[in-house]
Tab-separated table of C-alpha atoms and ligand atoms in Angstrom:
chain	number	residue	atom	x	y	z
A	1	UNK	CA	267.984	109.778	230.463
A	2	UNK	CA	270.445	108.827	227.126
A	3	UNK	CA	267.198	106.544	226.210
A	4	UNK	CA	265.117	108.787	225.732
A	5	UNK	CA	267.352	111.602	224.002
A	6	UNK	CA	268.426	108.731	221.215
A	7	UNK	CA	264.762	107.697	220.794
A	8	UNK	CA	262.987	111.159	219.958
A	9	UNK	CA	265.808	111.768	217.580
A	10	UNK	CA	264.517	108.837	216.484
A	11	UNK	CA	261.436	109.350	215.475
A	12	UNK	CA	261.520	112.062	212.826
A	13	UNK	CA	259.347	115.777	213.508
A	14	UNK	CA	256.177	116.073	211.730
A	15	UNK	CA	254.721	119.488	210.533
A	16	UNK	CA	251.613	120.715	213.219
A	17	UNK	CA	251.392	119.413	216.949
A	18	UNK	CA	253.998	116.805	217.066
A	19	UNK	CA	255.803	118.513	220.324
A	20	UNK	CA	252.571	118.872	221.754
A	21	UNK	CA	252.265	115.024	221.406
A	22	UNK	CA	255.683	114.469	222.920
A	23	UNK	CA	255.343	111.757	225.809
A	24	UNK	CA	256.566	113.013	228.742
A	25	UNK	CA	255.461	110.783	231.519
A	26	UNK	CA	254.213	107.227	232.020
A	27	UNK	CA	252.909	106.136	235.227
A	28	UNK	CA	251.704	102.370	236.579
A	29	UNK	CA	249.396	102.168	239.054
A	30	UNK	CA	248.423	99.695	241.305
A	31	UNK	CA	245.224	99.875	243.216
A	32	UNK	CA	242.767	97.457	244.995
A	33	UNK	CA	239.401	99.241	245.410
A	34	UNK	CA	237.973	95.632	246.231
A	35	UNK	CA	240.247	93.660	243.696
A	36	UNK	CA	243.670	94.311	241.886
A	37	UNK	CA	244.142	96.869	239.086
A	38	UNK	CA	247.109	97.667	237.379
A	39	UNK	CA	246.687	101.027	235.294
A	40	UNK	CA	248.731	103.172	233.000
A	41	UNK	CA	248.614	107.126	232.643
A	42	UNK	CA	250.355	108.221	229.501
A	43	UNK	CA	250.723	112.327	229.528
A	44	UNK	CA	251.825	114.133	226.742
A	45	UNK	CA	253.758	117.291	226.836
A	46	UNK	CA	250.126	119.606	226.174
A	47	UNK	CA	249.176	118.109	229.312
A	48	UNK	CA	246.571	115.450	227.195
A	49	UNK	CA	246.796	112.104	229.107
A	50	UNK	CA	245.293	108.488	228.361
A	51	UNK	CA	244.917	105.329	230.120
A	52	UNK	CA	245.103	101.901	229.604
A	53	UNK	CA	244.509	98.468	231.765
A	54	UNK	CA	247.215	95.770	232.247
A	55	UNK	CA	245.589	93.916	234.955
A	56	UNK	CA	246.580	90.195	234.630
A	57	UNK	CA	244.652	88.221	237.225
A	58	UNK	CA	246.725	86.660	240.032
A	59	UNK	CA	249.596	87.622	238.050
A	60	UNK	CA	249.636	91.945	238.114
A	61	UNK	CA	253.019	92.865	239.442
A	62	UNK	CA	254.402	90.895	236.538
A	63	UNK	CA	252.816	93.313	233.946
A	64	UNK	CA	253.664	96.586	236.597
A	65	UNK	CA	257.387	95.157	236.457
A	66	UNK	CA	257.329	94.546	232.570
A	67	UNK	CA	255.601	98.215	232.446
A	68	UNK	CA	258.206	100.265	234.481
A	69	UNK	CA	261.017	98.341	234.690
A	70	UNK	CA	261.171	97.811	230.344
A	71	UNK	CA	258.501	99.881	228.677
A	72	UNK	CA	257.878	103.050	230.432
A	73	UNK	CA	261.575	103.871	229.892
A	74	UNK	CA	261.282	103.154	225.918
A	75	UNK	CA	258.146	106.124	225.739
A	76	UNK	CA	259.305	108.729	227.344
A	77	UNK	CA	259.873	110.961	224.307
A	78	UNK	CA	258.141	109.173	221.561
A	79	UNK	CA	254.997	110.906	219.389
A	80	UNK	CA	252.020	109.368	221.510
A	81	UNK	CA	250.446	109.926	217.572
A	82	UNK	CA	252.324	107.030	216.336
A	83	UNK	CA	250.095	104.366	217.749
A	84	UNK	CA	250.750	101.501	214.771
A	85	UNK	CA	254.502	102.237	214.919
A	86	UNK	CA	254.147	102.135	218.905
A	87	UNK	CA	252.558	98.753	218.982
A	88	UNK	CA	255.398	97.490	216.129
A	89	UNK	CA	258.003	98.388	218.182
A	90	UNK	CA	256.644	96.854	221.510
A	91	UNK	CA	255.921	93.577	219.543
A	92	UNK	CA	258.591	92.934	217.210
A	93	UNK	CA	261.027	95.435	219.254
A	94	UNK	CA	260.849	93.395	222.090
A	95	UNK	CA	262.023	90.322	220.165
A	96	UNK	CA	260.182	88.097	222.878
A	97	UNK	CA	256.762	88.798	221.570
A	98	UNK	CA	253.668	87.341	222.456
A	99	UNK	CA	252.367	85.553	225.876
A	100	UNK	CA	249.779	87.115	228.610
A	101	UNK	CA	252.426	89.383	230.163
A	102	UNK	CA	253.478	91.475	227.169
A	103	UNK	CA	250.462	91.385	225.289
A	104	UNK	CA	248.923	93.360	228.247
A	105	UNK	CA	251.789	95.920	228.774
A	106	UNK	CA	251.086	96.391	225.141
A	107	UNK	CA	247.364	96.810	225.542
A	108	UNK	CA	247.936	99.336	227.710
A	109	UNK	CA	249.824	101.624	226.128
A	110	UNK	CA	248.166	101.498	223.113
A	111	UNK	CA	244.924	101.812	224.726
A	112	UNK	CA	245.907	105.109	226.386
A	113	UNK	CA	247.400	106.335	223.337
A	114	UNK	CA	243.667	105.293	221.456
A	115	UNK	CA	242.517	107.805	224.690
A	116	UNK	CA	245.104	110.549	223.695
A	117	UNK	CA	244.084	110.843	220.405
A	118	UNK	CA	240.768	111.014	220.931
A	119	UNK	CA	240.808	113.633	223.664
A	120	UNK	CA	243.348	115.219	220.973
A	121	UNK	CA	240.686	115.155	218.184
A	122	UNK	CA	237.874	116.077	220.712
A	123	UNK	CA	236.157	112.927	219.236
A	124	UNK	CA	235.067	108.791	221.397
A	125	UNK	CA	237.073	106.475	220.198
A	126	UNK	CA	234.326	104.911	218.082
A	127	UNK	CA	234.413	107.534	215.885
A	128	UNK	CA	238.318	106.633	215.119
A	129	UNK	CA	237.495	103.701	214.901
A	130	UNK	CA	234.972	104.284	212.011
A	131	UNK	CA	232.055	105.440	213.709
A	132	UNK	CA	228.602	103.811	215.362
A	133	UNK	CA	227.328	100.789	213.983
A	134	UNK	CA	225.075	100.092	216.395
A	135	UNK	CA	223.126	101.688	219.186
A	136	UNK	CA	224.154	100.069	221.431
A	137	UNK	CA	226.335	96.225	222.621
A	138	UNK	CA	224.297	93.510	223.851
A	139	UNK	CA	225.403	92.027	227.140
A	140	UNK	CA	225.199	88.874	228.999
A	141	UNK	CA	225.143	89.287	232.842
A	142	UNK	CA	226.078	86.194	235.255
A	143	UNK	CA	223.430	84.189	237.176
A	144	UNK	CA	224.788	81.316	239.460
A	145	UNK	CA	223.052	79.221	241.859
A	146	UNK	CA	224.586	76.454	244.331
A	147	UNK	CA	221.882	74.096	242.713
A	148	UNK	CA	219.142	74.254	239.390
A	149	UNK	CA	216.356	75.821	241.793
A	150	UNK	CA	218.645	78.681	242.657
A	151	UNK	CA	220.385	79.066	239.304
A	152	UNK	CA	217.214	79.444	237.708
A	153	UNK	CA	215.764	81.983	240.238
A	154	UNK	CA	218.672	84.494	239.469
A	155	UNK	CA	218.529	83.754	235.485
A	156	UNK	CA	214.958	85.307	236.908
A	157	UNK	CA	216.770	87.954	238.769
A	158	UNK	CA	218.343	89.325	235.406
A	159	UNK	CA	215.704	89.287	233.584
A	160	UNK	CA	213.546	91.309	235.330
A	161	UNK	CA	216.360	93.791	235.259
A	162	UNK	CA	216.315	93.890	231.509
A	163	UNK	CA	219.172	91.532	230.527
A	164	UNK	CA	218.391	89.861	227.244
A	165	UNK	CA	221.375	87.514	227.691
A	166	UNK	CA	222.531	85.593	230.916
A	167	UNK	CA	225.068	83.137	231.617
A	168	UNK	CA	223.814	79.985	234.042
A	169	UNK	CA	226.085	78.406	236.469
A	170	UNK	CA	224.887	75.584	238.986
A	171	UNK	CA	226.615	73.493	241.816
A	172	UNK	CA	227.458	70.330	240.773
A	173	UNK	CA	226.276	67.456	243.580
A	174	UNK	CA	229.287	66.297	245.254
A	175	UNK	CA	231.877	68.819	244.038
A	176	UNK	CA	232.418	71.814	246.969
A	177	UNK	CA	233.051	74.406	245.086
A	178	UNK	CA	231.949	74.343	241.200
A	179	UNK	CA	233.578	76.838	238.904
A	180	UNK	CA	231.064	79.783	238.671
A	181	UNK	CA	229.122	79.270	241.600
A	182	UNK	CA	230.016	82.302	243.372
A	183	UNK	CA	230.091	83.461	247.667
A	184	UNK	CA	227.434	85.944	249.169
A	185	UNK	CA	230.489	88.742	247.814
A	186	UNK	CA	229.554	87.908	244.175
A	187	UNK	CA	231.823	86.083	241.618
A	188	UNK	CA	235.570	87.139	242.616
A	189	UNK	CA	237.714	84.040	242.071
A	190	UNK	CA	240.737	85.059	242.929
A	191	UNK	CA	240.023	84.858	246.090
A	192	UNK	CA	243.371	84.188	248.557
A	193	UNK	CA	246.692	85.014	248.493
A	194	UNK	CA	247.363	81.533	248.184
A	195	UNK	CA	245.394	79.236	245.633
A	196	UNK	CA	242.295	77.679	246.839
A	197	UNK	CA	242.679	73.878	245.811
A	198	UNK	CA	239.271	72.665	244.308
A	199	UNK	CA	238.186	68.996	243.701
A	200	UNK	CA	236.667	68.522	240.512
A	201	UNK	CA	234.246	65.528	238.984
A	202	UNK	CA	233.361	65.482	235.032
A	203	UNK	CA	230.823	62.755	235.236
A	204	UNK	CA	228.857	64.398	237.903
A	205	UNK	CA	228.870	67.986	236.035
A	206	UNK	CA	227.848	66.221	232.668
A	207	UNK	CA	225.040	64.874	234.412
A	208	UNK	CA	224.126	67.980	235.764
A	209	UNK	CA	224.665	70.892	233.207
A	210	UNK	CA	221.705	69.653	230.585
A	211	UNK	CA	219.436	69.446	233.222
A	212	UNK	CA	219.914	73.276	234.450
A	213	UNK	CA	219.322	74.547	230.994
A	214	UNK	CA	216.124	71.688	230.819
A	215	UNK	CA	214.916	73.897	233.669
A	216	UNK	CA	215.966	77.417	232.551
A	217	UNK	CA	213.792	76.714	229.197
A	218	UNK	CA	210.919	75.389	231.141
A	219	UNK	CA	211.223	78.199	233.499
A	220	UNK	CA	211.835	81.190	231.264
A	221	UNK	CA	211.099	80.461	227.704
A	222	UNK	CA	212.504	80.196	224.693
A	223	UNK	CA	213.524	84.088	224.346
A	224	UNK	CA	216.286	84.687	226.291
A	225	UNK	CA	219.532	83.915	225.249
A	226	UNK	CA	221.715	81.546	227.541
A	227	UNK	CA	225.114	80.862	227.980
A	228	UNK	CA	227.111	78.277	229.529
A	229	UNK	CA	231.403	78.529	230.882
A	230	UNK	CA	232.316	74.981	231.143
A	231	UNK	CA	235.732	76.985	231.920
A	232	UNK	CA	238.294	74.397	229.979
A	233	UNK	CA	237.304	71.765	232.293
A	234	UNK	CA	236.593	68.772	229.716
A	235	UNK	CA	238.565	66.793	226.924
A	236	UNK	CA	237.369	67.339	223.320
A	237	UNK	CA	235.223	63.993	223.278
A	238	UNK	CA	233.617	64.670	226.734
A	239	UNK	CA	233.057	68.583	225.255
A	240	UNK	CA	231.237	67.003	222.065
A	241	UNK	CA	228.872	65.098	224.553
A	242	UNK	CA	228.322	68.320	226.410
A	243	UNK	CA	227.569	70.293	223.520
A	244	UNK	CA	225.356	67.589	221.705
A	245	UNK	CA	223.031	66.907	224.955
A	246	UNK	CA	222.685	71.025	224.824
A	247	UNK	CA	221.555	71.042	221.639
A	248	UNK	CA	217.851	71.457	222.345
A	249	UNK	CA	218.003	73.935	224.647
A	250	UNK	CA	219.933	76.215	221.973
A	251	UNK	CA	222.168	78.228	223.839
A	252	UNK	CA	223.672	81.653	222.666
A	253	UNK	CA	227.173	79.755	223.454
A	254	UNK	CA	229.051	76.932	225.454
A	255	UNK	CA	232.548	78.985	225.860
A	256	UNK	CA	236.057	77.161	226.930
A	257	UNK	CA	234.821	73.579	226.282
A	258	UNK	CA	238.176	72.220	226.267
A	259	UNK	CA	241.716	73.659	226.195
A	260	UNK	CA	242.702	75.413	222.977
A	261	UNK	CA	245.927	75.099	222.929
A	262	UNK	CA	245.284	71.931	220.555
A	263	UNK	CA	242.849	74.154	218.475
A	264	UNK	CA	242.342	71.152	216.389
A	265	UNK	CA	240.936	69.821	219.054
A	266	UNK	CA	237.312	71.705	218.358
A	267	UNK	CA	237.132	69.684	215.111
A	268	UNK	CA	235.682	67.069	217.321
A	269	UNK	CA	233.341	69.036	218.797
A	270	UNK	CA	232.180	70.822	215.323
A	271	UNK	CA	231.840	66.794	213.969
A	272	UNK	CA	229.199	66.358	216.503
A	273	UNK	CA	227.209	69.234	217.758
A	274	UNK	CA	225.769	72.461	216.028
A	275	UNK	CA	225.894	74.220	219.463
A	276	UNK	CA	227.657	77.775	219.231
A	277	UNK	CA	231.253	77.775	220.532
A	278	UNK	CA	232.750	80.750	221.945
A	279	UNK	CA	236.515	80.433	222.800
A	280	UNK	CA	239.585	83.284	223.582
A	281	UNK	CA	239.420	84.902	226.797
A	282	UNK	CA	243.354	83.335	227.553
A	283	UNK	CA	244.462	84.182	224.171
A	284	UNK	CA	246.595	87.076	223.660
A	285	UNK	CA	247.471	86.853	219.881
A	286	UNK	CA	245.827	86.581	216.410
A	287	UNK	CA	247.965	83.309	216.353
A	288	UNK	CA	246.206	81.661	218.545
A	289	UNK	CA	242.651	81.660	217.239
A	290	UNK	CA	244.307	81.088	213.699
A	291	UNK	CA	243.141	77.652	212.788
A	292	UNK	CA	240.106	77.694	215.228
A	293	UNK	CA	239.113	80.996	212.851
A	294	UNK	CA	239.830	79.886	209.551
A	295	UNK	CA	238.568	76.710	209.612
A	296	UNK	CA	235.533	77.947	211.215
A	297	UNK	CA	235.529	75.838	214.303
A	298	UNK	CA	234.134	78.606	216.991
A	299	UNK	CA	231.278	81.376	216.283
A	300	UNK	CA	232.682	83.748	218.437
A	301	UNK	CA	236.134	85.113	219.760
A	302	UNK	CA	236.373	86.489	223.433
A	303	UNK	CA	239.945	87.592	223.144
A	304	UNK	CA	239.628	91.384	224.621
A	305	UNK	CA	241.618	94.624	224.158
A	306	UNK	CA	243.772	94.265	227.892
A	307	UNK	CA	244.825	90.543	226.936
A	308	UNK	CA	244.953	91.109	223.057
A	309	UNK	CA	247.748	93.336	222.484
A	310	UNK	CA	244.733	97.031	222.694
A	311	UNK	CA	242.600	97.961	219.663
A	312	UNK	CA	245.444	97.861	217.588
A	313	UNK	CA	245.665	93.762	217.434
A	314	UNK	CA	242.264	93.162	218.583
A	315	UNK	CA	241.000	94.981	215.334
A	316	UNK	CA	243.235	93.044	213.185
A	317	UNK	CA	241.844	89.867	214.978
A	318	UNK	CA	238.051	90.589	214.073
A	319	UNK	CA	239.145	91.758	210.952
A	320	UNK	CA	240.360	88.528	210.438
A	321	UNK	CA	237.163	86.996	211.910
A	322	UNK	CA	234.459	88.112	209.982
A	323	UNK	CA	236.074	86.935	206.927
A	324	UNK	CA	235.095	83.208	208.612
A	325	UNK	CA	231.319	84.403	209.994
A	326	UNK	CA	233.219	84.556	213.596
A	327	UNK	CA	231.641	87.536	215.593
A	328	UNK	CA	233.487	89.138	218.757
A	329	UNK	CA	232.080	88.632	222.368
A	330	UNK	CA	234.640	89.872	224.486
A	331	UNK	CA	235.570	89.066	227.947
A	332	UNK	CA	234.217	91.294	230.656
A	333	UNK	CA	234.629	89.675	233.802
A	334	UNK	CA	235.548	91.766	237.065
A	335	UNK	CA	239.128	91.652	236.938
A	336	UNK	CA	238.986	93.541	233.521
A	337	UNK	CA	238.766	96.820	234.574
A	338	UNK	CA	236.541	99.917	234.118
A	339	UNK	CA	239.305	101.031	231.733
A	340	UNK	CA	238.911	97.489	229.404
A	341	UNK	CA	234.872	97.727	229.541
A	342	UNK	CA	235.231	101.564	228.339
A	343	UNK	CA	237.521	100.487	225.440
A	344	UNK	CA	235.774	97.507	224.183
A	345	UNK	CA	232.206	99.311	224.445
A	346	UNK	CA	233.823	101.755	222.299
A	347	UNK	CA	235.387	99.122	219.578
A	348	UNK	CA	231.828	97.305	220.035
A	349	UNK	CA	230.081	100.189	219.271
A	350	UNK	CA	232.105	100.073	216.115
A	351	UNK	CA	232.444	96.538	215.135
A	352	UNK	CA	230.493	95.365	212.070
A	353	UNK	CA	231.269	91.783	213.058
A	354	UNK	CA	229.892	92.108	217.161
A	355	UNK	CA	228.181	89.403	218.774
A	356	UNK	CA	227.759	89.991	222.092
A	357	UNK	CA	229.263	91.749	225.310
A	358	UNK	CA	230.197	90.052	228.929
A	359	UNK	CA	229.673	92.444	231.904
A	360	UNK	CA	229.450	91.816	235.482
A	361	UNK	CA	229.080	94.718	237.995
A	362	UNK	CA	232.148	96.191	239.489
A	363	UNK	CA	231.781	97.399	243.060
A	364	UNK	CA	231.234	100.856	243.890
A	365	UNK	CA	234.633	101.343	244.958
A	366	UNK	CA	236.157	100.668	241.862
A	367	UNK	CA	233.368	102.292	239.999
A	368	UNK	CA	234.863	105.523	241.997
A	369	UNK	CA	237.889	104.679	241.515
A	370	UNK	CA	236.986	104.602	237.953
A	371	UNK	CA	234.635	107.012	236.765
A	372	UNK	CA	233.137	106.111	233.585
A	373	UNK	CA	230.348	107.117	231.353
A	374	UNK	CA	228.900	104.275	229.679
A	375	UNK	CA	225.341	102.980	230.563
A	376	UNK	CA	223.779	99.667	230.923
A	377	UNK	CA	219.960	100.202	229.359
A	378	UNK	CA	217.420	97.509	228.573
A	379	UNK	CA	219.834	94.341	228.321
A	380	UNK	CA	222.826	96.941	226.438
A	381	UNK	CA	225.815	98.831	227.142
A	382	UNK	CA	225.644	102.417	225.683
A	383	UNK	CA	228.963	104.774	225.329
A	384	UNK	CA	228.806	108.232	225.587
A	385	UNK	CA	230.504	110.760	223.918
A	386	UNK	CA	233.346	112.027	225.846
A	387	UNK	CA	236.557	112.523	224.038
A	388	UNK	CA	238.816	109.169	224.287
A	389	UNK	CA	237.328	105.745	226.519
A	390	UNK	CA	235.229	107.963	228.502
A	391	UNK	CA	236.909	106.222	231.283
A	392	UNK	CA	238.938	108.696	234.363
A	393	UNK	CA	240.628	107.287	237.362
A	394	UNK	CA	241.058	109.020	240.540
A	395	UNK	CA	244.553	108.643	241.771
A	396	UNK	CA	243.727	110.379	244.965
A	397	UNK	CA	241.398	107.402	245.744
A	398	UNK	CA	243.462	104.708	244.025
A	399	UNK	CA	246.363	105.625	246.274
A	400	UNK	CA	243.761	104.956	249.352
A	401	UNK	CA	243.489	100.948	248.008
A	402	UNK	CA	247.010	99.571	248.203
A	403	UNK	CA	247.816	96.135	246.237
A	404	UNK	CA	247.140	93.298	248.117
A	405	UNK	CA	248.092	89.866	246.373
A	406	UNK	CA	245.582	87.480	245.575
A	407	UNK	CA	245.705	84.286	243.205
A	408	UNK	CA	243.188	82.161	241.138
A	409	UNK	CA	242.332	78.763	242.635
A	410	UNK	CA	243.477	75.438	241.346
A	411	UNK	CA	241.657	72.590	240.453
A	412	UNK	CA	242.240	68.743	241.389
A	413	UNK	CA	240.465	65.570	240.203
A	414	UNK	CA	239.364	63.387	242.935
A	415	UNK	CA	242.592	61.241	242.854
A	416	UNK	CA	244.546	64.453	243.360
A	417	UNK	CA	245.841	65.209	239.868
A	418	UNK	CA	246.236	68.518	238.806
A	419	UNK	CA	243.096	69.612	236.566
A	420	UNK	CA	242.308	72.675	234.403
A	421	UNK	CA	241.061	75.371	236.842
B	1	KDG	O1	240.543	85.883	235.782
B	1	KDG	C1	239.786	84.798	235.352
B	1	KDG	C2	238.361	85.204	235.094
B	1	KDG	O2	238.293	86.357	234.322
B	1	KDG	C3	237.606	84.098	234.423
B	1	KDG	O3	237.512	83.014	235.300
B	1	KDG	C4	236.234	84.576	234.041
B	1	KDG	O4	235.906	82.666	232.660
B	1	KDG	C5	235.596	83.786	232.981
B	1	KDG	C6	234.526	84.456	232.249
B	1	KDG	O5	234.055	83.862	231.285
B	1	KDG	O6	234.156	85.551	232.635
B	2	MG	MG1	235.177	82.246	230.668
């Protein structure tokens, strides 16, 4: 192809392995081993590949068509060594930078090229990175209940498995299907190929939430860190209630209180509560956390390496963070796959500026899918030391799940307006 001819020309031959480094395929794959994953495989001309996760909730094919159709044929011949000069080119090359779509075709290449030069080097990506700085990343696991009673007996649940860190979710009376609360299958919310249209009430769930973390501390103590997703549902003044009537029962953080795209919006919140604030996990750029960041209005950023633009910008991001006390606490629900979790363990491994760590369970399909090697032990995630993510897929398997097109729900107020979801 005349692309790829022009571009290795391009990019000028370095003394030592530099052929060996040589790009010569890129391949997206689409798999549903229980939910939808959209994957890269990057191999180099030694025969060295690395992967890297673009899976976009509700929204995959988008990145698989922004993938194949516009990046794929840009790589084929480029040094898979050049993995600044990679991301610069997919960002400002691009000229359209920025937004959920390309930020994760970016995170996936430069993920995979993270995974190529550490299988190159023979060394975990941590080690790039700058080496351990911890043992190992705190995580918070996911308890939900349909009401307090329940909620409380699976904050139970997790912590007789160890977790030091859970996030409570609870029905709300009079509301059908509460964000959070999750089926017999576990927490999966995109759950039709249509969206499911939920009714929501704000009074009603302000009512409710300080009473399930009332509970929670009666029930379990003062020692366990708890977490609350009010999942963008409330304005700023309604989010500065919330977070005031939390205040005694001190949570680790109350994430997504109210839309960010108005970061100025958390002032409000800030003028009236000292509860934590984590905010991020729709953010895809450094841009978008600016003002919330340096203006210290949040204590911690959940903007991870698939929706962040890969290490390369999510490094500049914390970077950026811990020069305003903001500490990382990336996003790790199911739909990030095994391929996210194995890169952010290995940049939380690293961070000096790490807060915390979400992780849910992925089924054991995708875990096969997916073979990984990094270990959940007493309440934290532990990497190991294979070369790269320490994260494989099976493409023999994959092939076995084929795509099959799902979408988040919506939400409604009671009068039928559209609502944050
Ligand atoms: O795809 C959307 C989910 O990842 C999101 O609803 C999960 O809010 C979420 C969280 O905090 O894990
Ligand atoms: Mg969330």
């Amino acid at each position: 192809m005349s692309t790829a001819t022009e571009t290795s020309t391009h990019t000028h031959p370095e003394p030592g392995s530099r052929n060996d480094r040589e790009i010569v395929d890129a391949k997206v794959i689409v798999t549903c081993p229980g939910r939808n994953f959209v994957t890269l495989k990057i191999t180099t001309r030694s025969g060295v590949y690395g992967l890297g996760d673009a899976t976009l909730n509700g929204r995959e094919l988008a990145v698989a068509s922004y993938l194949q159709d516009h990046v794929v044929p840009n790589l084929i011949g480029r040094d898979a060594g050049r993995i600044e000069d990679m991301w610069q080119f997919l960002h400002r090359g691009a000229y359209w930078r920025r937004g959920p779509v390309t930020m994760s075709a970016i995170a996936a290449v430069d993920v995979a090229l993270w995974d190529i030069l550490g299988k190159m080097a023979n060394l975990p990506v941590y080690q790039l990175l700058g080496g351990r700085s911890r043992e190992g990343a705190l995580v918070y696991g996911h308890a939900n209940g349909r009401d307090i009673a329940e909620a409380s007996d699976a904050v139970g649940k997790f912590i007789e498995q160890g977790f030091l860190a859970v996030r409570a979710q609870c029905g709300v009376p009079g509301v059908k299907k509460a964000y959070g609360v999750s089926n017999a299958k576990g927490y999966e919310p995109a759950e039709s190929e249509l969206p499911l249209e939920t009714v929501w009430n704000t009074p009603r769930y302000l009512e409710v939430v300080p009473q399930l973390f009332e509970q929670l501390r009666k029930d379990h103590g003062n020692h366990v860190e708890l977490l609350h997703d009010v999942h963008h549902r409330l304005t700023p003044i309604e989010a500065a209630r919330l977070a005031r009537d939390l205040e005694p029962y001190r949570l680790f953080w109350l994430e997504d209180a109210t839309p960010a795209e108005n970061q100025k919006s958390f002032e409000l919140i800030r003028k009236h509560s000292v509860t934590a604030l984590a905010v991020g996990e729709v953010f895809n750029s450094i841009w978008d956390c600016k003002h919330l960041i340096e203006n210290q209005l949040i204590d911690y950023i959940r903007t991870t390496i698939v929706h962040g633009g890969g290490i390369t910008h999510v490094r500049r991001l914390a970077d950026f963070a811990a020069l305003h006390s903001v500490r990382t606490g990336f996003h790790g629900a199911t739909d990030l796959s095994p391929v996210t979790m194995g890169a952010a363990l290995h940049f939380d491994t690293w961070v000096p500026n790490f807060g915390i760590q979400e992780y849910m369970f992925h089924t054991d399909e995708t875990d096969e899918v997916f073979p990984h090697d990094y270990v959940l032990r007493a309440g934290r995630l532990h990497v190991g030391d294979t070369p790269g993510i320490g994260v494989d897929i099976d493409e023999k398997l994959a092939a076995k799940y084929p795509y099959a097109p799902k979408q988040l729900p919506v939400a409604r107020l009671e009068d039928g307006s559209m609502w944050d979801w």
